[in-house]
PDB file of C-alpha atoms in Angstrom:
ATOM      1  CA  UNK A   1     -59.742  10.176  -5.080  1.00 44.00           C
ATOM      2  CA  UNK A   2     -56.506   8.577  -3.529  1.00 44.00           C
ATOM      3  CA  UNK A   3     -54.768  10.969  -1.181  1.00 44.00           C
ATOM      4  CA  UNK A   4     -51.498  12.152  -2.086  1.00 39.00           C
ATOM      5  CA  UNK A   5     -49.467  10.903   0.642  1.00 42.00           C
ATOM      6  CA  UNK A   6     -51.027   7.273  -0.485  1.00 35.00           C
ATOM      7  CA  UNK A   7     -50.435   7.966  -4.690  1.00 33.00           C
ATOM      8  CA  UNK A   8     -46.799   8.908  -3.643  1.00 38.00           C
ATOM      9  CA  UNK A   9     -46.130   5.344  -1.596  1.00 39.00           C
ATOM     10  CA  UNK A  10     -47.761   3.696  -4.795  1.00 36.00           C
ATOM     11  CA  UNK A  11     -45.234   5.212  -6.374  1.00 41.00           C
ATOM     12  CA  UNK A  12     -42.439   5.676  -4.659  1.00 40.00           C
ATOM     13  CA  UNK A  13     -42.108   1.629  -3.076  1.00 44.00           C
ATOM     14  CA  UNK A  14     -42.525  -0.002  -6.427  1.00 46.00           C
ATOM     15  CA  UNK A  15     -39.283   2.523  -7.252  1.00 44.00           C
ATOM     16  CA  UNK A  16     -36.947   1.378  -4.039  1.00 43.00           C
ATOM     17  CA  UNK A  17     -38.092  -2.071  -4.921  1.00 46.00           C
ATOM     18  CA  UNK A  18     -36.578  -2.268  -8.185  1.00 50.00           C
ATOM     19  CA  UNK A  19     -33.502   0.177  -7.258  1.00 51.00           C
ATOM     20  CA  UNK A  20     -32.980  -2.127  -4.208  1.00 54.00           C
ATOM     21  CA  UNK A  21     -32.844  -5.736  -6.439  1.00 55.00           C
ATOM     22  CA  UNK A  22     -30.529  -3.854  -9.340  1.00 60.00           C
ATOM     23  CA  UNK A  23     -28.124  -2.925  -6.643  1.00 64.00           C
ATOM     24  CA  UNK A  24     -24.706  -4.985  -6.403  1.00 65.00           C
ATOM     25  CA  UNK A  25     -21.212  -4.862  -5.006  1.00 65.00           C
ATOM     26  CA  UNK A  26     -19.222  -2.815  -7.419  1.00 76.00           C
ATOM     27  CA  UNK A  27     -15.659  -2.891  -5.889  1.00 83.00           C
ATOM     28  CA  UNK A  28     -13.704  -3.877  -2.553  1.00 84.00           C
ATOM     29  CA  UNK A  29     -11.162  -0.761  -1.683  1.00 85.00           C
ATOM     30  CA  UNK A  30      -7.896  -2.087  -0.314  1.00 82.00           C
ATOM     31  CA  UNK A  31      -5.172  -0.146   0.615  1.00 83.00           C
ATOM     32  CA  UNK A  32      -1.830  -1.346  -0.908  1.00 83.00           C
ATOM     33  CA  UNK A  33      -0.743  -1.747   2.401  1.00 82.00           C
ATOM     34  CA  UNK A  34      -3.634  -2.944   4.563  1.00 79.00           C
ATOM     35  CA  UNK A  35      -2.578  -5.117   7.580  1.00 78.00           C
ATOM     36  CA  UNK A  36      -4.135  -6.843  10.274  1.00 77.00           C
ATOM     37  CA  UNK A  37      -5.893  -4.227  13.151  1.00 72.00           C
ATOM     38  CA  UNK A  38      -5.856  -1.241  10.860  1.00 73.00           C
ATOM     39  CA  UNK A  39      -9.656  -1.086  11.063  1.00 76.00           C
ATOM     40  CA  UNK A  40      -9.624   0.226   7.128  1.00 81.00           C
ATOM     41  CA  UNK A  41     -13.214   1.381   6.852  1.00 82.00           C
ATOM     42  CA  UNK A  42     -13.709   2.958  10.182  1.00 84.00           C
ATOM     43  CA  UNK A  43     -14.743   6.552   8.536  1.00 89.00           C
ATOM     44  CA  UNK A  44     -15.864   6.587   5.043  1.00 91.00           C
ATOM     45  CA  UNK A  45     -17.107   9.525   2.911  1.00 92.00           C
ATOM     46  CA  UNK A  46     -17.747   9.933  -0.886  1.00 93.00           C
ATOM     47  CA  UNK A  47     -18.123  13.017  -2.845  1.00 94.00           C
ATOM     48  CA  UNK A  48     -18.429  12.420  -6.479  1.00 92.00           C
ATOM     49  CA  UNK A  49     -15.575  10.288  -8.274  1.00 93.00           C
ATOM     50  CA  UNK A  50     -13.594  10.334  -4.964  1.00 94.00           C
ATOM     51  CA  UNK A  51     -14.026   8.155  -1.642  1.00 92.00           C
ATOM     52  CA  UNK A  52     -11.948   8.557   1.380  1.00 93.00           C
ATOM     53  CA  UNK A  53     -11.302   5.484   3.794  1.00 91.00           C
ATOM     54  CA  UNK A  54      -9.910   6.061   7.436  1.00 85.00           C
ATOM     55  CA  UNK A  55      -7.143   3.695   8.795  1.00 81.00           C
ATOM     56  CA  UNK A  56      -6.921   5.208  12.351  1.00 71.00           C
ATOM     57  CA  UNK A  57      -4.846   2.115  13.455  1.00 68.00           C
ATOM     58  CA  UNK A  58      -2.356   2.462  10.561  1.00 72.00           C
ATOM     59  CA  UNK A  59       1.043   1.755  11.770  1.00 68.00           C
ATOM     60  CA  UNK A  60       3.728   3.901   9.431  1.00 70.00           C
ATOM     61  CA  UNK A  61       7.812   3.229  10.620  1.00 64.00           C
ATOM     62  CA  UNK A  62       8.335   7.265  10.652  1.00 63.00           C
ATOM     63  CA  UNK A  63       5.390   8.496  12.967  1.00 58.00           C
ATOM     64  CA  UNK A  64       5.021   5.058  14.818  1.00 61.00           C
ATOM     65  CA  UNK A  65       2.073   2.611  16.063  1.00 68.00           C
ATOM     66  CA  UNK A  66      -1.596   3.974  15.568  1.00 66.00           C
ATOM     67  CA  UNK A  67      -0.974   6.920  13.865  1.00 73.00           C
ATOM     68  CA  UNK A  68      -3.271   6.202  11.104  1.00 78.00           C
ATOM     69  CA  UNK A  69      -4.237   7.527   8.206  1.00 83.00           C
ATOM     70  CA  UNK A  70      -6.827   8.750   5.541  1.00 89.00           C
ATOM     71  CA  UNK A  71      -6.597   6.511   2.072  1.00 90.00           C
ATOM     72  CA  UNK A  72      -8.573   8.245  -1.167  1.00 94.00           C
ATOM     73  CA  UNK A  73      -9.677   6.327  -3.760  1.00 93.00           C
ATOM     74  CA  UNK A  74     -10.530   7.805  -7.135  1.00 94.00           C
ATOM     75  CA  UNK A  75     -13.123   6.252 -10.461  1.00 92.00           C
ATOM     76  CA  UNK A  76     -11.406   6.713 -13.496  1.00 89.00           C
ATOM     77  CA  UNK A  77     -13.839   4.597 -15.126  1.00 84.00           C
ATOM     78  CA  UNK A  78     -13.219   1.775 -12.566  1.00 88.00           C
ATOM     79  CA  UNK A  79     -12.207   2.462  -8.686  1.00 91.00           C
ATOM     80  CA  UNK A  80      -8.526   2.615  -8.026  1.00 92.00           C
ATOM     81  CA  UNK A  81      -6.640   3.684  -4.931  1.00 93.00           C
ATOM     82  CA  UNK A  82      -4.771   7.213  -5.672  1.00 94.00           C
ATOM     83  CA  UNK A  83      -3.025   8.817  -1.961  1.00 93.00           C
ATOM     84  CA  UNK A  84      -2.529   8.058   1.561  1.00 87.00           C
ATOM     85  CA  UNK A  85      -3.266  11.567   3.400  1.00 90.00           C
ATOM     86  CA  UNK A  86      -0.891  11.965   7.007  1.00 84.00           C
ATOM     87  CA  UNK A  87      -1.315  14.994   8.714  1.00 81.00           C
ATOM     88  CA  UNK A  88       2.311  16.577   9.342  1.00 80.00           C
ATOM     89  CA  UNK A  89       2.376  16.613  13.250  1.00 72.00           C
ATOM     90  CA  UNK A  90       1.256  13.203  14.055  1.00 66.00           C
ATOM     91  CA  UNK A  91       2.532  10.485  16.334  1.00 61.00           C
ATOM     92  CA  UNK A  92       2.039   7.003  18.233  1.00 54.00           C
ATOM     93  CA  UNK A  93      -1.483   6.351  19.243  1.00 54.00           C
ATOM     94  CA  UNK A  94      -2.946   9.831  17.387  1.00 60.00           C
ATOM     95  CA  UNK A  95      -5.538   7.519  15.574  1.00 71.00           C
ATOM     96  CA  UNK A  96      -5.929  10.093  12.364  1.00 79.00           C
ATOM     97  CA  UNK A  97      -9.256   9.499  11.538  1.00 81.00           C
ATOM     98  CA  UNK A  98     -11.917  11.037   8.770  1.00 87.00           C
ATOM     99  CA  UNK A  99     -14.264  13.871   9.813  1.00 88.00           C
ATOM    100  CA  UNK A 100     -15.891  14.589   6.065  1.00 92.00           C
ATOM    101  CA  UNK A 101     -14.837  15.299   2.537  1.00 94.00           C
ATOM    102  CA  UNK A 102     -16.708  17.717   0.646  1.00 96.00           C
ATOM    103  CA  UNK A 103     -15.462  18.717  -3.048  1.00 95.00           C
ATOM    104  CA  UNK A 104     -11.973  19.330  -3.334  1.00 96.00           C
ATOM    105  CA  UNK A 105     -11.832  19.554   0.432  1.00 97.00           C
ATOM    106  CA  UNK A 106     -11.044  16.587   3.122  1.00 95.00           C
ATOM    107  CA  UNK A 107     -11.022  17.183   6.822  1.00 92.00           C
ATOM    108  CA  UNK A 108      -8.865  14.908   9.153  1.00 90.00           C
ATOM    109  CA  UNK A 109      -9.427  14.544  12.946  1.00 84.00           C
ATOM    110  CA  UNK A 110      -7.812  12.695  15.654  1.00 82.00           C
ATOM    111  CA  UNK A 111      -9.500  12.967  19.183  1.00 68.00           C
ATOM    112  CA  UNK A 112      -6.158  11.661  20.627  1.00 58.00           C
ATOM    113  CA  UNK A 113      -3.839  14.407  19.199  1.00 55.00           C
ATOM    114  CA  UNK A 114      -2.138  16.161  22.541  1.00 56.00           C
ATOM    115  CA  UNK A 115      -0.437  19.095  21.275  1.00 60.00           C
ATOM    116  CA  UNK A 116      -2.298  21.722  23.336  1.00 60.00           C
ATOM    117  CA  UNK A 117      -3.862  19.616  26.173  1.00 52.00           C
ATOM    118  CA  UNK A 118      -3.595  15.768  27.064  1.00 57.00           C
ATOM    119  CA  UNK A 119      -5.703  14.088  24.052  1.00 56.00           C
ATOM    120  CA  UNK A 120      -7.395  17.852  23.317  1.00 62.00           C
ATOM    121  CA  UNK A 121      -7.887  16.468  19.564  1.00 72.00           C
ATOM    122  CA  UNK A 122      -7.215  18.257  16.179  1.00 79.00           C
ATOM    123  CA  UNK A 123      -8.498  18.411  12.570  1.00 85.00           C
ATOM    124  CA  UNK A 124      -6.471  19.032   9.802  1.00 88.00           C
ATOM    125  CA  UNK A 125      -7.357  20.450   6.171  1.00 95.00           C
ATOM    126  CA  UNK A 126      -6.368  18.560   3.307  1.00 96.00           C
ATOM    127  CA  UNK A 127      -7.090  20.404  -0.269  1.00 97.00           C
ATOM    128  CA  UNK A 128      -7.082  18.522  -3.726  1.00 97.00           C
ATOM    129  CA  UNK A 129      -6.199  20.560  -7.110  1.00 96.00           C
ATOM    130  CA  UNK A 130      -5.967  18.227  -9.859  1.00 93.00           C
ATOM    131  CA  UNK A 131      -5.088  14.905  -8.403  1.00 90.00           C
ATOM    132  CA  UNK A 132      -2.976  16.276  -6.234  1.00 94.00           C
ATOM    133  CA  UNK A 133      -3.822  16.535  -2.555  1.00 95.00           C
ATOM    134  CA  UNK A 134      -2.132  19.182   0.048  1.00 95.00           C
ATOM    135  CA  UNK A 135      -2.196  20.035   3.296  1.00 95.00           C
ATOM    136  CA  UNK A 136      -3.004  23.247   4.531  1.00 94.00           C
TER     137      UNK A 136
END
């Protein structure tokens, strides 16, 4: 008799194996926008048909240098970019960053947001309905 823990790593390997050699790149996400030091990528979170991709670096000409940003991607069949998420109340060197997405809800975070105390951080909730994302 083979013990279970054994029958289910005979099993269970020969699966990975074959999941692992079938797997292959299926797109590159680019923000229309992307320049050079905007560390694209830093957070990353997918639920579903949506990914989210922080920017904390982004530069933007109304908020300032390394503000950053959260960029959402949707698959409609194929991966295309859809919004560029900025909290309200940010400014130079806030760093907006990604702390999770989770159905139709995203969370934001910068650790260097100084509205209450000197770089006392802050998370902001984005919601989706439809396509649309909001702020709340």
């Amino acid at each position: 008799m083979i013990p279970f823990r054994l029958l289910a790593a005979l099993v269970l390997v020969p699966f990975l194996a074959a999941q692992a050699a079938s797997q292959c790149e299926e797109a590159e996400f680019i923000a229309p926008d992307t320049a050079e030091f905007d560390l694209l990528g830093a957070d990353v979170a997918l639920d579903g048909d949506y990914l989210a991709v922080s920017s904390p670096h982004k530069d933007n000409q109304t908020f300032g240098d390394d503000q950053g940003c959260v960029d959402v991607f949707v698959r409609t069949p194929g991966w295309s970019y859809s919004t560029r998420l900025i909290p309200t109340d940010v400014a130079d060197i806030h760093s907006v960053g990604l702390g999770g997405m989770s159905g139709d809800t995203l969370i934001a975070r910068s650790s260097r947001h100084s509205s209450t105390a000197q770089e006392a951080g802050r998370a902001w909730v984005f919601r989706r309905a439809g396509t649309t994302w909001s702020q709340e």
